[in-house]
Short mmCIF file of C-alpha atoms and ligand atoms in Angstrom, two decimals:
data_model
loop_
_atom_site.label_atom_id
_atom_site.label_comp_id
_atom_site.label_asym_id
_atom_site.label_seq_id
_atom_site.Cartn_x
_atom_site.Cartn_y
_atom_site.Cartn_z
CA MET A 1 50.45 -32.96 -14.46
CA ARG A 2 48.06 -29.93 -14.68
CA TYR A 3 49.12 -29.46 -18.32
CA VAL A 4 48.32 -33.20 -19.34
CA TYR A 5 44.81 -32.61 -17.68
CA LEU A 6 44.51 -29.26 -19.53
CA THR A 7 45.51 -30.76 -22.74
CA VAL A 8 43.31 -33.80 -22.83
CA PHE A 9 40.35 -31.88 -21.79
CA PHE A 10 40.89 -29.17 -24.63
CA ILE A 11 41.40 -31.86 -27.17
CA VAL A 12 37.97 -33.52 -25.81
CA VAL A 13 36.15 -29.90 -26.14
CA LEU A 14 37.76 -29.51 -29.61
CA ALA A 15 36.90 -32.79 -31.01
CA VAL A 16 33.20 -32.38 -29.74
CA SER A 17 32.84 -28.83 -30.90
CA ILE A 18 34.00 -30.31 -34.52
CA LEU A 19 32.96 -33.70 -34.98
CA GLY A 20 29.95 -33.62 -32.82
CA PHE A 21 27.65 -31.64 -34.49
CA ARG A 22 28.26 -33.69 -37.82
CA GLY A 23 24.98 -34.37 -39.19
CA SER A 24 22.55 -32.21 -37.44
CA LEU A 25 20.53 -29.83 -39.27
CA SER A 26 20.08 -25.98 -38.70
CA THR A 27 17.47 -23.73 -40.00
CA ARG A 28 19.78 -20.82 -39.30
CA THR A 29 21.22 -19.28 -42.97
CA PRO A 30 24.90 -20.69 -42.98
CA LEU A 31 28.01 -18.41 -42.58
CA GLU A 32 29.03 -17.09 -46.16
CA ILE A 33 32.38 -15.76 -46.17
CA PHE A 34 32.75 -15.32 -49.61
CA PRO A 35 29.45 -14.97 -51.19
CA ASP A 36 30.96 -14.67 -54.64
CA MET A 37 27.86 -14.59 -57.00
CA ASP A 38 25.65 -16.98 -55.26
CA HIS A 39 22.78 -14.05 -55.01
CA GLN A 40 21.67 -12.29 -57.82
CA ALA A 41 18.63 -10.93 -58.95
CA LYS A 42 17.96 -13.12 -61.90
CA TYR A 43 14.72 -15.50 -63.45
CA LYS A 44 15.12 -19.08 -63.42
CA PRO A 45 13.67 -21.16 -66.10
CA GLN A 46 9.95 -21.63 -66.18
CA ALA A 47 9.71 -19.83 -62.84
CA GLU A 48 6.88 -17.08 -61.94
CA SER A 49 7.16 -13.49 -62.38
CA LYS A 50 5.04 -10.38 -61.47
CA PHE A 51 6.69 -8.34 -63.94
CA PHE A 52 4.79 -9.92 -66.98
CA ALA A 53 0.92 -10.01 -67.72
CA ASP A 54 0.85 -13.74 -67.77
CA GLY A 55 3.02 -14.20 -64.84
CA ARG A 56 5.56 -16.49 -66.68
CA VAL A 57 9.03 -15.88 -66.99
CA ASP A 58 9.88 -17.51 -70.33
CA ARG A 59 8.53 -15.22 -72.87
CA PRO A 60 6.52 -16.52 -76.09
CA ARG A 61 8.19 -15.69 -79.35
CA PRO A 62 6.87 -12.57 -81.02
CA ALA A 63 4.21 -13.21 -83.80
CA GLY A 64 5.46 -13.59 -87.06
CA THR A 65 9.39 -14.44 -85.72
CA VAL A 66 10.69 -16.05 -88.78
CA ALA A 67 14.15 -18.16 -88.06
CA PHE A 68 17.08 -16.55 -89.72
CA GLY A 69 19.76 -18.94 -91.07
CA ARG A 70 22.71 -19.42 -92.65
CA MET A 71 21.15 -22.53 -95.01
CA SER A 72 23.58 -21.03 -97.80
CA ASP A 73 26.77 -21.81 -95.38
CA ALA A 74 27.15 -25.56 -95.69
CA ALA A 75 29.44 -25.55 -92.71
CA ASP A 76 26.36 -23.83 -90.70
CA ALA A 77 23.67 -26.53 -92.34
CA ASN A 78 23.18 -27.77 -88.90
CA PHE A 79 21.99 -24.60 -87.73
CA LEU A 80 18.32 -24.90 -88.89
CA LYS A 81 18.08 -28.33 -89.88
CA ALA A 82 15.46 -27.14 -92.25
CA ASP A 83 16.22 -30.22 -94.62
CA PRO A 84 13.94 -33.01 -93.66
CA ALA A 85 15.93 -35.70 -96.17
CA LEU A 86 19.41 -34.64 -94.52
CA PHE A 87 18.23 -34.36 -90.94
CA GLU A 88 15.32 -36.81 -90.61
CA GLY A 89 15.93 -39.22 -93.75
CA LYS A 90 12.38 -38.14 -94.73
CA ASP A 91 11.18 -37.18 -97.64
CA ALA A 92 8.50 -34.24 -98.05
CA LYS A 93 5.62 -36.40 -97.31
CA GLY A 94 7.22 -37.82 -94.52
CA SER A 95 8.33 -41.52 -96.01
CA TRP A 96 12.11 -42.77 -95.45
CA ILE A 97 14.09 -41.61 -98.49
CA LYS A 98 15.83 -44.10 -100.58
CA GLY A 99 19.46 -43.05 -101.75
CA TYR A 100 20.77 -39.92 -100.38
CA PRO A 101 19.89 -36.39 -99.35
CA SER A 102 20.99 -34.08 -102.50
CA ALA A 103 22.95 -32.21 -99.92
CA ILE A 104 25.20 -35.41 -99.85
CA THR A 105 27.91 -36.51 -102.37
CA VAL A 106 29.24 -39.87 -102.14
CA ASP A 107 32.72 -39.70 -103.24
CA ALA A 108 35.82 -42.18 -102.12
CA LYS A 109 36.45 -39.43 -98.97
CA PHE A 110 32.98 -39.80 -98.06
CA LEU A 111 32.86 -43.30 -97.62
CA GLU A 112 36.70 -43.27 -95.69
CA ARG A 113 34.67 -41.23 -93.24
CA GLY A 114 32.25 -43.42 -92.82
CA GLN A 115 34.72 -46.26 -92.51
CA GLU A 116 36.16 -44.12 -89.70
CA LYS A 117 33.30 -43.40 -87.63
CA TYR A 118 31.75 -46.59 -88.00
CA THR A 119 34.93 -48.30 -86.86
CA ILE A 120 34.40 -46.19 -83.46
CA TYR A 121 30.91 -46.17 -83.03
CA CYS A 122 29.13 -49.26 -84.58
CA ALA A 123 31.88 -52.15 -85.03
CA PRO A 124 31.85 -52.64 -81.19
CA CYS A 125 28.59 -54.20 -81.62
CA HIS A 126 27.94 -54.62 -85.23
CA GLY A 127 31.23 -55.94 -86.00
CA ALA A 128 34.03 -54.99 -88.46
CA VAL A 129 32.00 -56.60 -91.41
CA GLY A 130 28.53 -55.65 -90.25
CA ASP A 131 27.66 -59.62 -89.13
CA GLY A 132 26.72 -58.74 -85.60
CA ASN A 133 29.84 -60.40 -84.24
CA GLY A 134 31.25 -57.10 -82.34
CA ILE A 135 33.13 -57.44 -79.09
CA THR A 136 30.49 -56.84 -77.09
CA LYS A 137 28.92 -60.11 -77.94
CA GLN A 138 31.32 -61.79 -75.80
CA TYR A 139 30.08 -59.99 -72.89
CA GLY A 140 26.71 -61.08 -73.53
CA MET A 141 25.03 -58.66 -75.99
CA GLY A 142 23.52 -61.33 -78.20
CA ALA A 143 20.83 -59.45 -80.37
CA THR A 144 23.12 -57.57 -82.44
CA PRO A 145 21.66 -58.32 -86.04
CA THR A 146 23.69 -58.67 -88.82
CA TYR A 147 23.54 -56.34 -91.73
CA HIS A 148 23.60 -58.79 -94.52
CA ASP A 149 20.19 -60.40 -94.42
CA GLU A 150 17.25 -59.49 -96.98
CA ARG A 151 14.97 -57.21 -94.98
CA LEU A 152 18.39 -54.88 -93.97
CA ARG A 153 19.84 -54.98 -97.53
CA ASN A 154 16.62 -53.46 -98.77
CA ILE A 155 15.72 -51.16 -95.93
CA ALA A 156 15.41 -47.46 -96.96
CA GLU A 157 18.46 -45.21 -96.06
CA GLY A 158 16.21 -42.85 -94.54
CA ASP A 159 15.19 -45.86 -92.48
CA LEU A 160 18.51 -46.55 -91.41
CA PHE A 161 19.27 -42.63 -90.80
CA ASN A 162 16.48 -43.16 -88.20
CA THR A 163 17.84 -45.91 -86.49
CA ILE A 164 21.45 -44.21 -85.88
CA THR A 165 19.80 -41.08 -85.00
CA HIS A 166 17.16 -42.22 -82.25
CA GLY A 167 18.34 -46.00 -81.64
CA LYS A 168 16.29 -48.86 -81.84
CA GLY A 169 15.28 -51.61 -79.09
CA ASN A 170 18.56 -51.97 -77.10
CA MET A 171 20.90 -49.86 -79.61
CA LEU A 172 21.11 -46.57 -78.33
CA SER A 173 20.90 -43.16 -80.26
CA TYR A 174 24.21 -41.76 -82.09
CA ALA A 175 22.81 -38.36 -82.89
CA GLU A 176 24.90 -36.98 -80.03
CA LYS A 177 27.89 -38.59 -81.03
CA LEU A 178 27.50 -38.33 -85.03
CA ALA A 179 26.54 -35.11 -87.04
CA ALA A 180 23.88 -35.90 -89.44
CA GLN A 181 26.37 -35.61 -92.41
CA ASP A 182 28.45 -38.33 -90.53
CA ARG A 183 25.68 -40.55 -90.07
CA TRP A 184 24.83 -40.37 -93.72
CA ALA A 185 28.91 -41.33 -94.19
CA VAL A 186 28.20 -44.24 -91.97
CA ILE A 187 25.23 -45.45 -93.73
CA ALA A 188 27.14 -45.29 -97.32
CA TYR A 189 29.88 -47.40 -95.58
CA VAL A 190 27.10 -49.78 -94.21
CA ARG A 191 26.00 -49.91 -97.86
CA ALA A 192 29.45 -50.55 -98.84
CA LEU A 193 29.76 -53.78 -96.55
CA GLN A 194 26.33 -55.06 -97.60
CA ARG A 195 27.84 -54.89 -100.89
CA ALA A 196 31.01 -56.48 -100.01
CA ALA A 197 29.52 -59.43 -98.03
CA HIS A 198 27.19 -60.13 -101.43
CA ALA A 199 30.17 -59.75 -104.11
CA THR A 200 30.68 -62.22 -106.48
CA VAL A 201 33.54 -62.78 -109.14
CA ALA A 202 31.91 -60.53 -111.53
CA ASP A 203 32.52 -57.76 -109.34
CA VAL A 204 36.19 -58.10 -109.05
CA PRO A 205 37.64 -55.66 -111.84
CA ALA A 206 38.97 -57.74 -114.97
CA GLU A 207 42.85 -56.69 -113.86
CA HIS A 208 42.43 -58.17 -110.49
CA LYS A 209 40.79 -61.29 -111.86
CA SER A 210 44.07 -62.87 -112.40
CA GLN A 211 45.81 -62.14 -109.23
CA LEU A 212 43.00 -64.17 -107.64
CA GLY A 213 43.68 -66.95 -109.85
CA ILE A 214 40.23 -66.47 -112.25
CA LYS A 215 40.09 -66.13 -115.61
C1 LIG B 301 25.83 -51.23 -77.94
C2 LIG B 301 25.89 -52.02 -79.15
C3 LIG B 301 25.34 -51.35 -80.64
C4 LIG B 301 26.17 -50.13 -81.30
C5 LIG B 301 27.14 -49.59 -80.75
C6 LIG B 301 25.26 -50.11 -82.48
N1 LIG B 301 24.17 -50.71 -82.54
FE1 LIG B 301 23.14 -51.22 -83.69
N2 LIG B 301 21.81 -52.32 -82.97
C7 LIG B 301 22.34 -53.18 -81.99
C8 LIG B 301 21.26 -53.96 -81.49
C9 LIG B 301 21.18 -54.47 -80.21
C10 LIG B 301 20.28 -53.89 -82.44
C11 LIG B 301 18.91 -54.52 -82.67
C12 LIG B 301 17.85 -53.57 -81.95
C13 LIG B 301 16.49 -54.27 -82.18
O1 LIG B 301 16.09 -54.74 -83.31
O2 LIG B 301 16.03 -54.43 -80.95
C14 LIG B 301 20.77 -53.04 -83.49
C15 LIG B 301 20.23 -52.73 -84.82
C16 LIG B 301 20.76 -52.00 -85.51
C17 LIG B 301 20.09 -51.71 -86.99
C18 LIG B 301 18.96 -52.27 -87.61
C19 LIG B 301 17.41 -51.64 -87.26
C20 LIG B 301 16.43 -52.14 -87.76
O3 LIG B 301 15.70 -51.91 -88.87
O4 LIG B 301 16.28 -53.39 -87.41
C21 LIG B 301 20.85 -50.95 -87.83
C22 LIG B 301 20.90 -50.38 -89.19
C23 LIG B 301 21.90 -50.41 -87.08
N3 LIG B 301 22.02 -51.27 -85.69
C24 LIG B 301 22.98 -49.82 -87.30
C25 LIG B 301 23.64 -49.17 -86.27
C26 LIG B 301 25.08 -48.33 -86.68
C27 LIG B 301 25.33 -47.40 -88.07
C28 LIG B 301 25.69 -48.01 -85.61
C29 LIG B 301 26.80 -46.97 -85.31
C30 LIG B 301 26.30 -45.91 -85.51
C31 LIG B 301 24.90 -49.08 -84.63
N4 LIG B 301 24.15 -49.69 -85.17
C32 LIG B 301 25.67 -48.76 -83.24
C33 LIG B 301 23.42 -52.56 -81.04
C34 LIG B 301 24.42 -51.77 -81.42
#
């Protein structure tokens, strides 16, 4: 019997010592068995430093610093973003460019890339044909516009680029998801959708007309 009392006593003591202090705060330093690299001499961003005369940790750029780029390397054109047409959709005066930046070549492969990205990132709201009837409409996102009205058909490409880059109203930015070049590819595909939605018989190549039963 004694053992039973002892066991119960120890269980109670154990339970209270483990669970009883949950939530209580202590000002003492916690025990650190493995401190790893938790404590080290370092500066945190925007902190104070007595070492520098101006007291700031963040050091200003030395006067005359010039960005050194890899502009000639097309694969790394994103590094400096020095081309306002390619990265902002703007010309040198700051207006939206019409057409495409000189760094962009629109060909069939580029359009295919645009179609792929459009289908992933835009079609859920704007619909596969750009009429604004994507799947999200069924779930209450009603305000997605069609691309086929007069205004969006005539809008400058640079303005479209800006919408994809920064978003508009309920539409979020796609700059994180699409590299600038891919945003232009999506624009080219949006233009193709607009063209297709307003196509006439005159647009059908002669050799395909008979397939449609037109002379
Ligand atoms: C989550 C839904 C959603 C997705 C995804 C989406 N959009 Fe939109 N988009 C909208 C809505 C909503 C508006 C209307 C914004 C407003 O005018 O308030 C809009 C507006 C636009 C406009 C019209 C801008 C103007 O000048 O009025 C364009 C062009 C456009 N989107 C292109 C795209 C492209 C290209 C993509 C893919 C990269 C995309 N959108 C992805 C919801 C979406």
